mmCIF file of C-alpha atoms and ligand atoms in Angstrom:
data_model
loop_
_atom_site.group_PDB
_atom_site.id
_atom_site.type_symbol
_atom_site.label_atom_id
_atom_site.label_comp_id
_atom_site.label_asym_id
_atom_site.label_seq_id
_atom_site.Cartn_x
_atom_site.Cartn_y
_atom_site.Cartn_z
ATOM 1 C CA MET A 1189 0.000 0.000 0.000
ATOM 2 C CA ASN A 1190 1.275 3.434 -0.922
ATOM 3 C CA ARG A 1191 -0.568 6.183 0.978
ATOM 4 C CA ILE A 1192 0.186 9.469 -0.696
ATOM 5 C CA TYR A 1193 0.099 12.919 0.861
ATOM 6 C CA ASN A 1194 -3.264 14.353 -0.127
ATOM 7 C CA PHE A 1195 -3.460 18.158 0.030
ATOM 8 C CA ASN A 1196 -6.968 18.389 -1.434
ATOM 9 C CA ALA A 1197 -9.334 20.889 0.155
ATOM 10 C CA GLY A 1198 -12.254 18.531 0.647
ATOM 11 C CA PRO A 1199 -13.011 15.698 0.554
ATOM 12 C CA CYS A 1200 -9.533 15.276 1.906
ATOM 13 C CA THR A 1201 -7.192 13.058 3.822
ATOM 14 C CA LEU A 1202 -8.601 11.207 6.836
ATOM 15 C CA PRO A 1203 -6.737 9.589 9.746
ATOM 16 C CA LEU A 1204 -5.259 6.250 8.710
ATOM 17 C CA PRO A 1205 -6.188 4.497 11.998
ATOM 18 C CA VAL A 1206 -9.813 5.478 11.372
ATOM 19 C CA LEU A 1207 -9.772 4.131 7.820
ATOM 20 C CA GLU A 1208 -8.244 0.920 9.113
ATOM 21 C CA GLN A 1209 -10.927 0.562 11.774
ATOM 22 C CA VAL A 1210 -13.682 1.160 9.228
ATOM 23 C CA LYS A 1211 -12.183 -1.518 7.011
ATOM 24 C CA GLU A 1212 -11.763 -3.875 9.924
ATOM 25 C CA GLU A 1213 -15.362 -3.700 11.109
ATOM 26 C CA PHE A 1214 -17.083 -3.098 7.813
ATOM 27 C CA LEU A 1215 -18.394 -6.563 7.006
ATOM 28 C CA ASP A 1216 -19.320 -7.535 10.516
ATOM 29 C CA TYR A 1217 -20.075 -4.665 12.878
ATOM 30 C CA GLN A 1218 -19.680 -5.747 16.514
ATOM 31 C CA GLY A 1219 -20.446 -9.367 15.697
ATOM 32 C CA LYS A 1220 -23.870 -8.577 14.210
ATOM 33 C CA GLY A 1221 -23.115 -10.312 10.923
ATOM 34 C CA MET A 1222 -23.695 -7.165 8.885
ATOM 35 C CA SER A 1223 -22.137 -3.778 8.284
ATOM 36 C CA ILE A 1224 -23.201 -0.576 9.994
ATOM 37 C CA VAL A 1225 -24.618 0.715 6.703
ATOM 38 C CA GLU A 1226 -26.977 -2.260 6.460
ATOM 39 C CA MET A 1227 -28.496 -1.785 9.884
ATOM 40 C CA SER A 1228 -31.684 -0.001 10.785
ATOM 41 C CA HIS A 1229 -30.991 3.502 11.969
ATOM 42 C CA ARG A 1230 -33.373 2.644 14.813
ATOM 43 C CA SER A 1231 -31.131 -0.213 15.973
ATOM 44 C CA LYS A 1232 -29.383 -0.017 19.323
ATOM 45 C CA GLU A 1233 -26.010 -0.291 17.549
ATOM 46 C CA TYR A 1234 -26.660 2.680 15.312
ATOM 47 C CA GLU A 1235 -28.207 4.754 18.084
ATOM 48 C CA ASP A 1236 -25.017 4.225 20.070
ATOM 49 C CA VAL A 1237 -23.039 5.449 17.086
ATOM 50 C CA GLN A 1238 -25.034 8.623 16.620
ATOM 51 C CA PHE A 1239 -25.346 9.505 20.307
ATOM 52 C CA GLY A 1240 -21.658 8.631 20.648
ATOM 53 C CA ALA A 1241 -20.780 11.024 17.837
ATOM 54 C CA ALA A 1242 -22.813 13.817 19.424
ATOM 55 C CA ASN A 1243 -21.294 13.141 22.835
ATOM 56 C CA ILE A 1244 -17.711 13.178 21.687
ATOM 57 C CA ILE A 1245 -18.338 16.541 19.987
ATOM 58 C CA ARG A 1246 -19.956 17.792 23.210
ATOM 59 C CA LYS A 1247 -16.852 16.698 25.091
ATOM 60 C CA LEU A 1248 -14.351 18.167 22.644
ATOM 61 C CA TYR A 1249 -16.052 21.557 22.827
ATOM 62 C CA ALA A 1250 -17.107 21.245 26.488
ATOM 63 C CA LEU A 1251 -20.614 22.224 25.418
ATOM 64 C CA PRO A 1252 -23.005 23.415 28.090
ATOM 65 C CA ASP A 1253 -26.414 21.702 28.280
ATOM 66 C CA ASN A 1254 -28.155 24.478 26.393
ATOM 67 C CA TYR A 1255 -26.495 23.535 23.101
ATOM 68 C CA LYS A 1256 -27.709 20.770 20.798
ATOM 69 C CA VAL A 1257 -25.560 18.807 18.386
ATOM 70 C CA LEU A 1258 -27.401 17.938 15.166
ATOM 71 C CA PHE A 1259 -26.436 15.886 12.119
ATOM 72 C CA LEU A 1260 -28.094 16.948 8.886
ATOM 73 C CA GLY A 1261 -27.769 16.245 5.190
ATOM 74 C CA GLY A 1262 -27.414 18.723 2.348
ATOM 75 C CA GLY A 1263 -23.893 19.887 3.129
ATOM 76 C CA ALA A 1264 -22.914 23.180 4.686
ATOM 77 C CA THR A 1265 -24.556 24.718 1.631
ATOM 78 C CA MET A 1266 -27.986 23.621 2.856
ATOM 79 C CA GLN A 1267 -27.371 25.711 5.977
ATOM 80 C CA PHE A 1268 -27.054 28.832 3.830
ATOM 81 C CA SER A 1269 -30.828 28.397 3.309
ATOM 82 C CA MET A 1270 -31.853 26.900 6.630
ATOM 83 C CA ILE A 1271 -30.222 29.594 8.761
ATOM 84 C CA PRO A 1272 -32.208 32.551 7.399
ATOM 85 C CA LEU A 1273 -35.388 30.484 7.005
ATOM 86 C CA ASN A 1274 -35.261 29.541 10.685
ATOM 87 C CA LEU A 1275 -33.381 32.267 12.472
ATOM 88 C CA LEU A 1276 -34.033 35.503 10.589
ATOM 89 C CA PRO A 1277 -37.516 36.620 11.641
ATOM 90 C CA GLU A 1278 -39.514 38.732 9.232
ATOM 91 C CA GLY A 1279 -38.825 42.431 9.529
ATOM 92 C CA ARG A 1280 -35.396 41.953 11.106
ATOM 93 C CA SER A 1281 -31.983 41.894 9.522
ATOM 94 C CA CYS A 1282 -28.746 40.047 10.177
ATOM 95 C CA ASP A 1283 -25.150 41.267 10.020
ATOM 96 C CA PHE A 1284 -22.723 39.606 7.637
ATOM 97 C CA THR A 1285 -18.970 39.611 7.146
ATOM 98 C CA VAL A 1286 -18.105 38.834 3.540
ATOM 99 C CA THR A 1287 -14.612 37.425 3.598
ATOM 100 C CA GLY A 1288 -14.430 35.169 0.549
ATOM 101 C CA SER A 1289 -16.262 32.721 -1.695
ATOM 102 C CA TRP A 1290 -18.118 30.833 1.007
ATOM 103 C CA SER A 1291 -19.463 33.792 2.912
ATOM 104 C CA SER A 1292 -20.494 35.383 -0.418
ATOM 105 C CA LYS A 1293 -22.548 32.323 -1.223
ATOM 106 C CA ALA A 1294 -24.085 32.322 2.234
ATOM 107 C CA LEU A 1295 -24.968 35.996 1.816
ATOM 108 C CA ASP A 1296 -26.600 35.432 -1.600
ATOM 109 C CA ASP A 1297 -28.889 32.771 -0.173
ATOM 110 C CA THR A 1298 -29.677 34.842 2.909
ATOM 111 C CA ARG A 1299 -30.785 37.755 0.736
ATOM 112 C CA LYS A 1300 -33.310 35.508 -1.044
ATOM 113 C CA VAL A 1301 -34.972 35.074 2.350
ATOM 114 C CA GLY A 1302 -34.559 38.371 4.179
ATOM 115 C CA LYS A 1303 -32.411 41.373 4.946
ATOM 116 C CA ALA A 1304 -28.674 41.201 5.486
ATOM 117 C CA ASN A 1305 -26.421 44.089 6.368
ATOM 118 C CA VAL A 1306 -22.796 43.717 5.232
ATOM 119 C CA VAL A 1307 -20.537 44.916 8.057
ATOM 120 C CA PHE A 1308 -17.341 43.942 6.271
ATOM 121 C CA ASP A 1309 -16.710 43.331 2.599
ATOM 122 C CA GLY A 1310 -13.254 42.033 1.747
ATOM 123 C CA GLU A 1311 -13.721 42.309 -2.005
ATOM 124 C CA LYS A 1312 -11.698 45.524 -2.261
ATOM 125 C CA ASP A 1313 -8.674 43.601 -0.930
ATOM 126 C CA ASN A 1314 -9.454 40.575 -3.126
ATOM 127 C CA TYR A 1315 -10.548 38.832 0.084
ATOM 128 C CA MET A 1316 -6.937 38.696 1.280
ATOM 129 C CA ALA A 1317 -7.478 40.537 4.570
ATOM 130 C CA LEU A 1318 -9.801 40.548 7.573
ATOM 131 C CA PRO A 1319 -10.754 43.510 9.701
ATOM 132 C CA ASP A 1320 -9.874 43.984 13.348
ATOM 133 C CA PRO A 1321 -12.919 42.327 14.951
ATOM 134 C CA ALA A 1322 -13.278 45.268 17.358
ATOM 135 C CA SER A 1323 -13.582 47.716 14.447
ATOM 136 C CA LEU A 1324 -16.796 46.202 13.063
ATOM 137 C CA LYS A 1325 -19.865 48.428 13.335
ATOM 138 C CA LEU A 1326 -22.385 45.858 14.428
ATOM 139 C CA ASP A 1327 -26.119 46.355 14.690
ATOM 140 C CA PRO A 1328 -27.150 45.647 18.296
ATOM 141 C CA GLN A 1329 -30.639 44.763 16.985
ATOM 142 C CA ALA A 1330 -29.383 42.244 14.404
ATOM 143 C CA ALA A 1331 -30.985 38.798 14.485
ATOM 144 C CA TYR A 1332 -27.478 37.346 14.299
ATOM 145 C CA LEU A 1333 -23.990 37.990 12.967
ATOM 146 C CA HIS A 1334 -22.825 35.505 10.328
ATOM 147 C CA ILE A 1335 -19.116 34.847 9.886
ATOM 148 C CA THR A 1336 -17.018 32.226 8.103
ATOM 149 C CA SER A 1337 -14.179 31.266 10.420
ATOM 150 C CA ASN A 1338 -11.960 29.967 7.628
ATOM 151 C CA GLU A 1339 -12.305 30.748 3.942
ATOM 152 C CA THR A 1340 -11.191 27.489 2.380
ATOM 153 C CA ILE A 1341 -10.533 28.963 -1.068
ATOM 154 C CA GLY A 1342 -8.874 32.255 -0.113
ATOM 155 C CA GLY A 1343 -6.903 30.857 2.820
ATOM 156 C CA VAL A 1344 -8.139 33.522 5.226
ATOM 157 C CA GLU A 1345 -8.957 32.636 8.834
ATOM 158 C CA TRP A 1346 -10.232 34.690 11.762
ATOM 159 C CA HIS A 1347 -7.609 34.400 14.506
ATOM 160 C CA SER A 1348 -9.942 36.028 17.007
ATOM 161 C CA PHE A 1349 -13.671 36.386 16.652
ATOM 162 C CA PRO A 1350 -15.919 39.431 16.696
ATOM 163 C CA GLU A 1351 -17.762 39.985 19.938
ATOM 164 C CA SER A 1352 -21.338 40.975 19.347
ATOM 165 C CA GLY A 1353 -22.824 41.187 22.826
ATOM 166 C CA ASP A 1354 -26.316 39.712 22.896
ATOM 167 C CA VAL A 1355 -26.389 39.188 19.149
ATOM 168 C CA PRO A 1356 -25.634 35.507 18.537
ATOM 169 C CA VAL A 1357 -22.719 34.721 16.235
ATOM 170 C CA ILE A 1358 -23.465 32.087 13.601
ATOM 171 C CA CYS A 1359 -20.317 30.610 12.163
ATOM 172 C CA ASP A 1360 -19.584 28.504 9.102
ATOM 173 C CA MET A 1361 -16.741 26.446 10.532
ATOM 174 C CA SER A 1362 -16.655 23.885 7.726
ATOM 175 C CA SER A 1363 -12.937 24.038 7.126
ATOM 176 C CA ASP A 1364 -11.550 24.665 10.589
ATOM 177 C CA PHE A 1365 -13.973 22.753 12.779
ATOM 178 C CA ALA A 1366 -12.169 20.925 15.593
ATOM 179 C CA SER A 1367 -8.839 22.472 14.659
ATOM 180 C CA ARG A 1368 -8.446 24.854 17.598
ATOM 181 C CA ARG A 1369 -9.669 25.660 21.072
ATOM 182 C CA LEU A 1370 -12.819 27.694 21.184
ATOM 183 C CA SER A 1371 -14.987 29.201 23.813
ATOM 184 C CA ILE A 1372 -18.560 28.541 22.749
ATOM 185 C CA GLU A 1373 -19.781 31.659 24.549
ATOM 186 C CA GLY A 1374 -21.217 34.147 22.100
ATOM 187 C CA PHE A 1375 -21.838 31.544 19.424
ATOM 188 C CA GLY A 1376 -25.497 30.855 18.745
ATOM 189 C CA MET A 1377 -24.653 28.310 16.099
ATOM 190 C CA ILE A 1378 -21.669 26.611 14.537
ATOM 191 C CA TYR A 1379 -22.012 24.501 11.435
ATOM 192 C CA ALA A 1380 -19.551 22.431 9.460
ATOM 193 C CA GLY A 1381 -19.711 20.108 6.488
ATOM 194 C CA ALA A 1382 -17.833 17.066 7.764
ATOM 195 C CA GLN A 1383 -15.632 16.488 4.745
ATOM 196 C CA LYS A 1384 -12.771 18.765 5.758
ATOM 197 C CA ASN A 1385 -11.834 18.056 9.336
ATOM 198 C CA ALA A 1386 -14.426 15.679 10.668
ATOM 199 C CA GLY A 1387 -15.151 12.808 8.319
ATOM 200 C CA PRO A 1388 -16.468 11.986 4.866
ATOM 201 C CA ALA A 1389 -18.944 14.062 2.864
ATOM 202 C CA GLY A 1390 -22.613 13.504 3.541
ATOM 203 C CA VAL A 1391 -23.242 15.010 6.939
ATOM 204 C CA THR A 1392 -23.179 18.503 8.360
ATOM 205 C CA ILE A 1393 -22.463 18.972 12.048
ATOM 206 C CA ILE A 1394 -24.503 21.664 13.731
ATOM 207 C CA ILE A 1395 -24.079 23.040 17.222
ATOM 208 C CA LEU A 1396 -27.122 25.128 18.059
ATOM 209 C CA ARG A 1397 -28.077 27.064 21.178
ATOM 210 C CA ASP A 1398 -31.523 26.156 22.492
ATOM 211 C CA ASP A 1399 -32.997 29.639 22.693
ATOM 212 C CA LEU A 1400 -32.610 30.069 18.927
ATOM 213 C CA LEU A 1401 -34.978 27.159 18.358
ATOM 214 C CA GLU A 1402 -37.812 29.361 19.539
ATOM 215 C CA ARG A 1403 -37.430 31.420 16.373
ATOM 216 C CA CYS A 1404 -38.060 28.539 13.955
ATOM 217 C CA PRO A 1405 -41.370 29.280 12.193
ATOM 218 C CA ASP A 1406 -44.094 26.591 12.174
ATOM 219 C CA THR A 1407 -44.738 27.396 8.542
ATOM 220 C CA LEU A 1408 -41.516 25.676 7.476
ATOM 221 C CA THR A 1409 -41.738 22.169 6.069
ATOM 222 C CA ALA A 1410 -40.499 19.446 8.391
ATOM 223 C CA TYR A 1411 -36.987 18.851 7.133
ATOM 224 C CA LEU A 1412 -36.178 22.547 6.831
ATOM 225 C CA ASN A 1413 -37.089 23.254 10.451
ATOM 226 C CA TYR A 1414 -34.359 22.909 13.091
ATOM 227 C CA GLN A 1415 -37.074 22.158 15.649
ATOM 228 C CA THR A 1416 -37.879 18.918 13.865
ATOM 229 C CA HIS A 1417 -34.306 17.699 14.115
ATOM 230 C CA ALA A 1418 -33.693 18.992 17.626
ATOM 231 C CA SER A 1419 -36.822 17.352 18.997
ATOM 232 C CA LYS A 1420 -36.005 14.010 17.340
ATOM 233 C CA ASP A 1421 -32.250 13.910 18.045
ATOM 234 C CA SER A 1422 -31.543 14.135 14.292
ATOM 235 C CA MET A 1423 -33.514 10.934 13.715
ATOM 236 C CA TYR A 1424 -36.653 12.448 12.194
ATOM 237 C CA ASN A 1425 -35.676 10.803 8.928
ATOM 238 C CA THR A 1426 -32.873 8.427 8.008
ATOM 239 C CA PRO A 1427 -29.622 10.126 8.984
ATOM 240 C CA PRO A 1428 -26.506 9.751 6.805
ATOM 241 C CA VAL A 1429 -25.446 6.726 8.838
ATOM 242 C CA PHE A 1430 -22.075 5.986 7.302
ATOM 243 C CA ALA A 1431 -20.918 9.586 7.514
ATOM 244 C CA VAL A 1432 -22.063 9.931 11.130
ATOM 245 C CA TYR A 1433 -20.313 6.684 12.035
ATOM 246 C CA MET A 1434 -17.059 7.973 10.556
ATOM 247 C CA VAL A 1435 -17.423 11.349 12.252
ATOM 248 C CA LYS A 1436 -17.622 9.519 15.559
ATOM 249 C CA LEU A 1437 -14.400 7.639 14.820
ATOM 250 C CA VAL A 1438 -12.553 10.738 13.619
ATOM 251 C CA MET A 1439 -13.611 12.756 16.664
ATOM 252 C CA GLU A 1440 -12.566 9.903 18.974
ATOM 253 C CA TRP A 1441 -9.224 9.755 17.206
ATOM 254 C CA LEU A 1442 -8.806 13.478 17.822
ATOM 255 C CA MET A 1443 -9.816 13.172 21.465
ATOM 256 C CA ASN A 1444 -7.190 10.458 21.942
ATOM 257 C CA LYS A 1445 -4.573 12.758 20.438
ATOM 258 C CA GLY A 1446 -5.392 15.399 23.035
ATOM 259 C CA GLY A 1447 -8.516 17.129 21.714
ATOM 260 C CA LEU A 1448 -8.719 20.693 20.493
ATOM 261 C CA ALA A 1449 -5.577 21.878 22.279
ATOM 262 C CA ALA A 1450 -3.541 19.213 20.501
ATOM 263 C CA ALA A 1451 -5.273 19.975 17.195
ATOM 264 C CA GLU A 1452 -4.333 23.625 17.598
ATOM 265 C CA GLU A 1453 -0.695 22.806 18.308
ATOM 266 C CA MET A 1454 -0.442 20.435 15.367
ATOM 267 C CA ALA A 1455 -2.093 22.962 13.061
ATOM 268 C CA ALA A 1456 0.421 25.602 14.125
ATOM 269 C CA GLU A 1457 3.298 23.220 13.452
ATOM 270 C CA ARG A 1458 2.002 22.043 10.082
ATOM 271 C CA SER A 1459 1.137 25.475 8.761
ATOM 272 C CA GLY A 1460 4.332 26.908 10.250
ATOM 273 C CA LEU A 1461 6.404 24.529 8.120
ATOM 274 C CA VAL A 1462 4.686 25.619 4.906
ATOM 275 C CA TYR A 1463 4.627 29.353 5.686
ATOM 276 C CA SER A 1464 8.312 29.152 6.646
ATOM 277 C CA ALA A 1465 9.119 27.565 3.309
ATOM 278 C CA ILE A 1466 7.347 30.482 1.628
ATOM 279 C CA GLU A 1467 9.214 33.088 3.737
ATOM 280 C CA LYS A 1468 12.562 31.369 3.321
ATOM 281 C CA ASN A 1469 12.166 31.437 -0.452
ATOM 282 C CA SER A 1470 10.433 34.791 -0.640
ATOM 283 C CA ALA A 1471 12.031 35.681 -3.960
ATOM 284 C CA PHE A 1472 10.156 32.709 -5.416
ATOM 285 C CA TYR A 1473 6.967 32.073 -3.392
ATOM 286 C CA ARG A 1474 4.491 34.657 -2.228
ATOM 287 C CA CYS A 1475 1.555 34.314 0.134
ATOM 288 C CA PRO A 1476 -1.036 36.939 -0.830
ATOM 289 C CA VAL A 1477 -2.906 36.762 2.482
ATOM 290 C CA ALA A 1478 -2.340 39.412 5.169
ATOM 291 C CA GLU A 1479 -0.197 38.028 7.966
ATOM 292 C CA ASN A 1480 -2.728 38.452 10.770
ATOM 293 C CA CYS A 1481 -5.293 36.224 9.080
ATOM 294 C CA ARG A 1482 -3.339 33.458 7.372
ATOM 295 C CA SER A 1483 -5.151 30.174 7.560
ATOM 296 C CA LYS A 1484 -3.681 27.241 9.434
ATOM 297 C CA MET A 1485 -5.833 24.902 7.346
ATOM 298 C CA ASN A 1486 -5.470 26.137 3.781
ATOM 299 C CA VAL A 1487 -2.147 27.725 2.871
ATOM 300 C CA VAL A 1488 -2.365 29.576 -0.440
ATOM 301 C CA PHE A 1489 0.693 30.749 -2.328
ATOM 302 C CA ARG A 1490 1.808 31.953 -5.714
ATOM 303 C CA LEU A 1491 4.909 31.218 -7.771
ATOM 304 C CA PRO A 1492 6.531 33.714 -10.177
ATOM 305 C CA THR A 1493 4.502 32.502 -13.203
ATOM 306 C CA GLU A 1494 1.513 30.316 -13.960
ATOM 307 C CA GLU A 1495 3.792 28.001 -15.940
ATOM 308 C CA LEU A 1496 5.911 27.438 -12.850
ATOM 309 C CA GLU A 1497 2.769 26.815 -10.802
ATOM 310 C CA LYS A 1498 1.702 24.106 -13.237
ATOM 311 C CA LYS A 1499 5.151 22.568 -13.136
ATOM 312 C CA PHE A 1500 5.166 22.726 -9.338
ATOM 313 C CA VAL A 1501 1.821 20.918 -9.053
ATOM 314 C CA ALA A 1502 2.874 18.264 -11.571
ATOM 315 C CA GLU A 1503 6.285 17.600 -10.024
ATOM 316 C CA ALA A 1504 4.831 17.465 -6.532
ATOM 317 C CA ALA A 1505 2.288 14.900 -7.755
ATOM 318 C CA ALA A 1506 5.110 12.838 -9.220
ATOM 319 C CA GLU A 1507 6.522 12.757 -5.669
ATOM 320 C CA ASP A 1508 3.201 11.586 -4.228
ATOM 321 C CA MET A 1509 2.007 14.975 -3.003
ATOM 322 C CA ILE A 1510 -1.296 15.637 -4.689
ATOM 323 C CA GLY A 1511 -4.037 18.265 -4.634
ATOM 324 C CA LEU A 1512 -1.800 21.351 -4.556
ATOM 325 C CA LYS A 1513 -3.547 23.264 -7.307
ATOM 326 C CA GLY A 1514 -5.401 26.351 -6.089
ATOM 327 C CA HIS A 1515 -9.165 26.605 -6.503
ATOM 328 C CA ARG A 1516 -10.132 27.226 -10.130
ATOM 329 C CA SER A 1517 -11.668 30.589 -9.170
ATOM 330 C CA VAL A 1518 -8.414 32.064 -7.836
ATOM 331 C CA GLY A 1519 -5.591 30.016 -9.382
ATOM 332 C CA GLY A 1520 -2.192 29.652 -7.743
ATOM 333 C CA CYS A 1521 -1.367 26.866 -5.320
ATOM 334 C CA ARG A 1522 -3.025 25.741 -2.130
ATOM 335 C CA ALA A 1523 -1.987 23.190 0.464
ATOM 336 C CA SER A 1524 -4.910 22.034 2.565
ATOM 337 C CA ILE A 1525 -3.488 20.652 5.774
ATOM 338 C CA TYR A 1526 -6.296 19.559 8.040
ATOM 339 C CA ASN A 1527 -6.109 17.601 11.298
ATOM 340 C CA ALA A 1528 -5.458 14.287 9.588
ATOM 341 C CA MET A 1529 -2.457 15.479 7.564
ATOM 342 C CA PRO A 1530 0.637 13.959 9.166
ATOM 343 C CA ILE A 1531 3.294 16.489 10.206
ATOM 344 C CA ALA A 1532 5.637 14.463 7.995
ATOM 345 C CA GLY A 1533 3.417 15.368 5.033
ATOM 346 C CA THR A 1534 3.910 19.089 5.528
ATOM 347 C CA ARG A 1535 7.609 18.553 6.186
ATOM 348 C CA ALA A 1536 7.875 16.695 2.880
ATOM 349 C CA LEU A 1537 6.041 19.534 1.174
ATOM 350 C CA ALA A 1538 8.283 22.190 2.739
ATOM 351 C CA ASP A 1539 11.393 20.289 1.625
ATOM 352 C CA PHE A 1540 9.967 19.923 -1.859
ATOM 353 C CA MET A 1541 9.253 23.680 -1.944
ATOM 354 C CA ASP A 1542 12.865 24.443 -1.004
ATOM 355 C CA ASP A 1543 14.169 22.147 -3.720
ATOM 356 C CA PHE A 1544 11.778 23.411 -6.342
ATOM 357 C CA ALA A 1545 12.698 27.037 -5.635
ATOM 358 C CA ALA A 1546 16.415 26.223 -5.767
ATOM 359 C CA LYS A 1547 16.046 24.493 -9.133
ATOM 360 C CA ASN A 1548 13.644 26.947 -10.760
ATOM 361 C CA GLY A 1549 14.406 30.289 -9.082
HETATM 362 C C1 PLP B 940 -16.653 23.247 1.771
HETATM 363 C C2 PLP B 940 -17.267 24.426 2.386
HETATM 364 C C3 PLP B 940 -18.650 24.690 2.276
HETATM 365 C C4 PLP B 940 -19.564 23.844 1.441
HETATM 366 O O1 PLP B 940 -19.757 22.627 2.000
HETATM 367 P P1 PLP B 940 -20.706 21.538 1.308
HETATM 368 O O2 PLP B 940 -20.753 20.498 2.364
HETATM 369 O O3 PLP B 940 -20.035 21.128 0.052
HETATM 370 O O4 PLP B 940 -22.015 22.173 1.063
HETATM 371 C C5 PLP B 940 -19.144 25.793 2.923
HETATM 372 N N1 PLP B 940 -18.361 26.591 3.655
HETATM 373 C C6 PLP B 940 -17.039 26.374 3.780
HETATM 374 C C7 PLP B 940 -16.221 27.295 4.620
HETATM 375 C C8 PLP B 940 -16.456 25.287 3.150
HETATM 376 O O5 PLP B 940 -15.142 25.060 3.281
#
């Protein structure tokens, strides 16, 4: 078996011990003579999986009792609709920070439902900078403040979060979920598509504060209403069983490594290796993102020419480092280095970057 270093942005690399466990127990889950994906989602075995997944997330984030953990389908993208439909009451508006592709998409969907007030728009800086959180002019009457903690495409990450008093912060944490310590205070809702840091595609993890459930209008159809899922422990309909099962294993793996504190340390080490390689070879590589908001999950960088970028991506792939091409909307190169990327993977990349610069600079 030759496991390569996979720098794709999502779906992406997952922890090898988890993949091995999935393989090990796939045909015969806990001696039941069938796999987990063949079982009823009402079975005791599956219930243990889903409650186990919710509990390990509760533990990782030390969630107080007034937060629910939900597992929904439709990706993080589905939340761009569900959030305003449920949590933006008629006649009110929400505040929005537009920091890149994902928050722009979230804003577009929100505006189909209700009013959104843009308190920061990064477009003038090509989405390569974030404001000082304290400088934001927030509306104290806003229904919520929506932010995207890490812009997966632009490589921009909030290092500290805006404080909005009684206005709940709703955060798209898809690409830096479970990668750093976090105090849940102030957050009304966190949501994350699993396929970056938490598991395979197919499930979205939602952490939602109870009081917000009171806003969900009865006029919404069942699936679209958070109340439905909260009152049925995300078992109103068939949950994405395989994805939830893998999320449980990935979160347990992380807990065994030391939880969010360890994730944060590893992320600093991994990203530090790649950013250092950029700095060390600054005549050759350039990171366009402002220093105070560089992502520890998605490191974006440019080479002197597009030809060299192509060559870089191809030669890296030949050395078993794949997925380094930047998103088609922005070009350049991007190394996505989530929790499951071994430190050795980023070290190999940094060494390759040194070599490539020496040969082509
Ligand atoms: C990947 C991503 C999404 C979209 O997730 P889907 O599960 O594909 O809908 C949304 N927001 C961010 C920050 C992402 O990285």
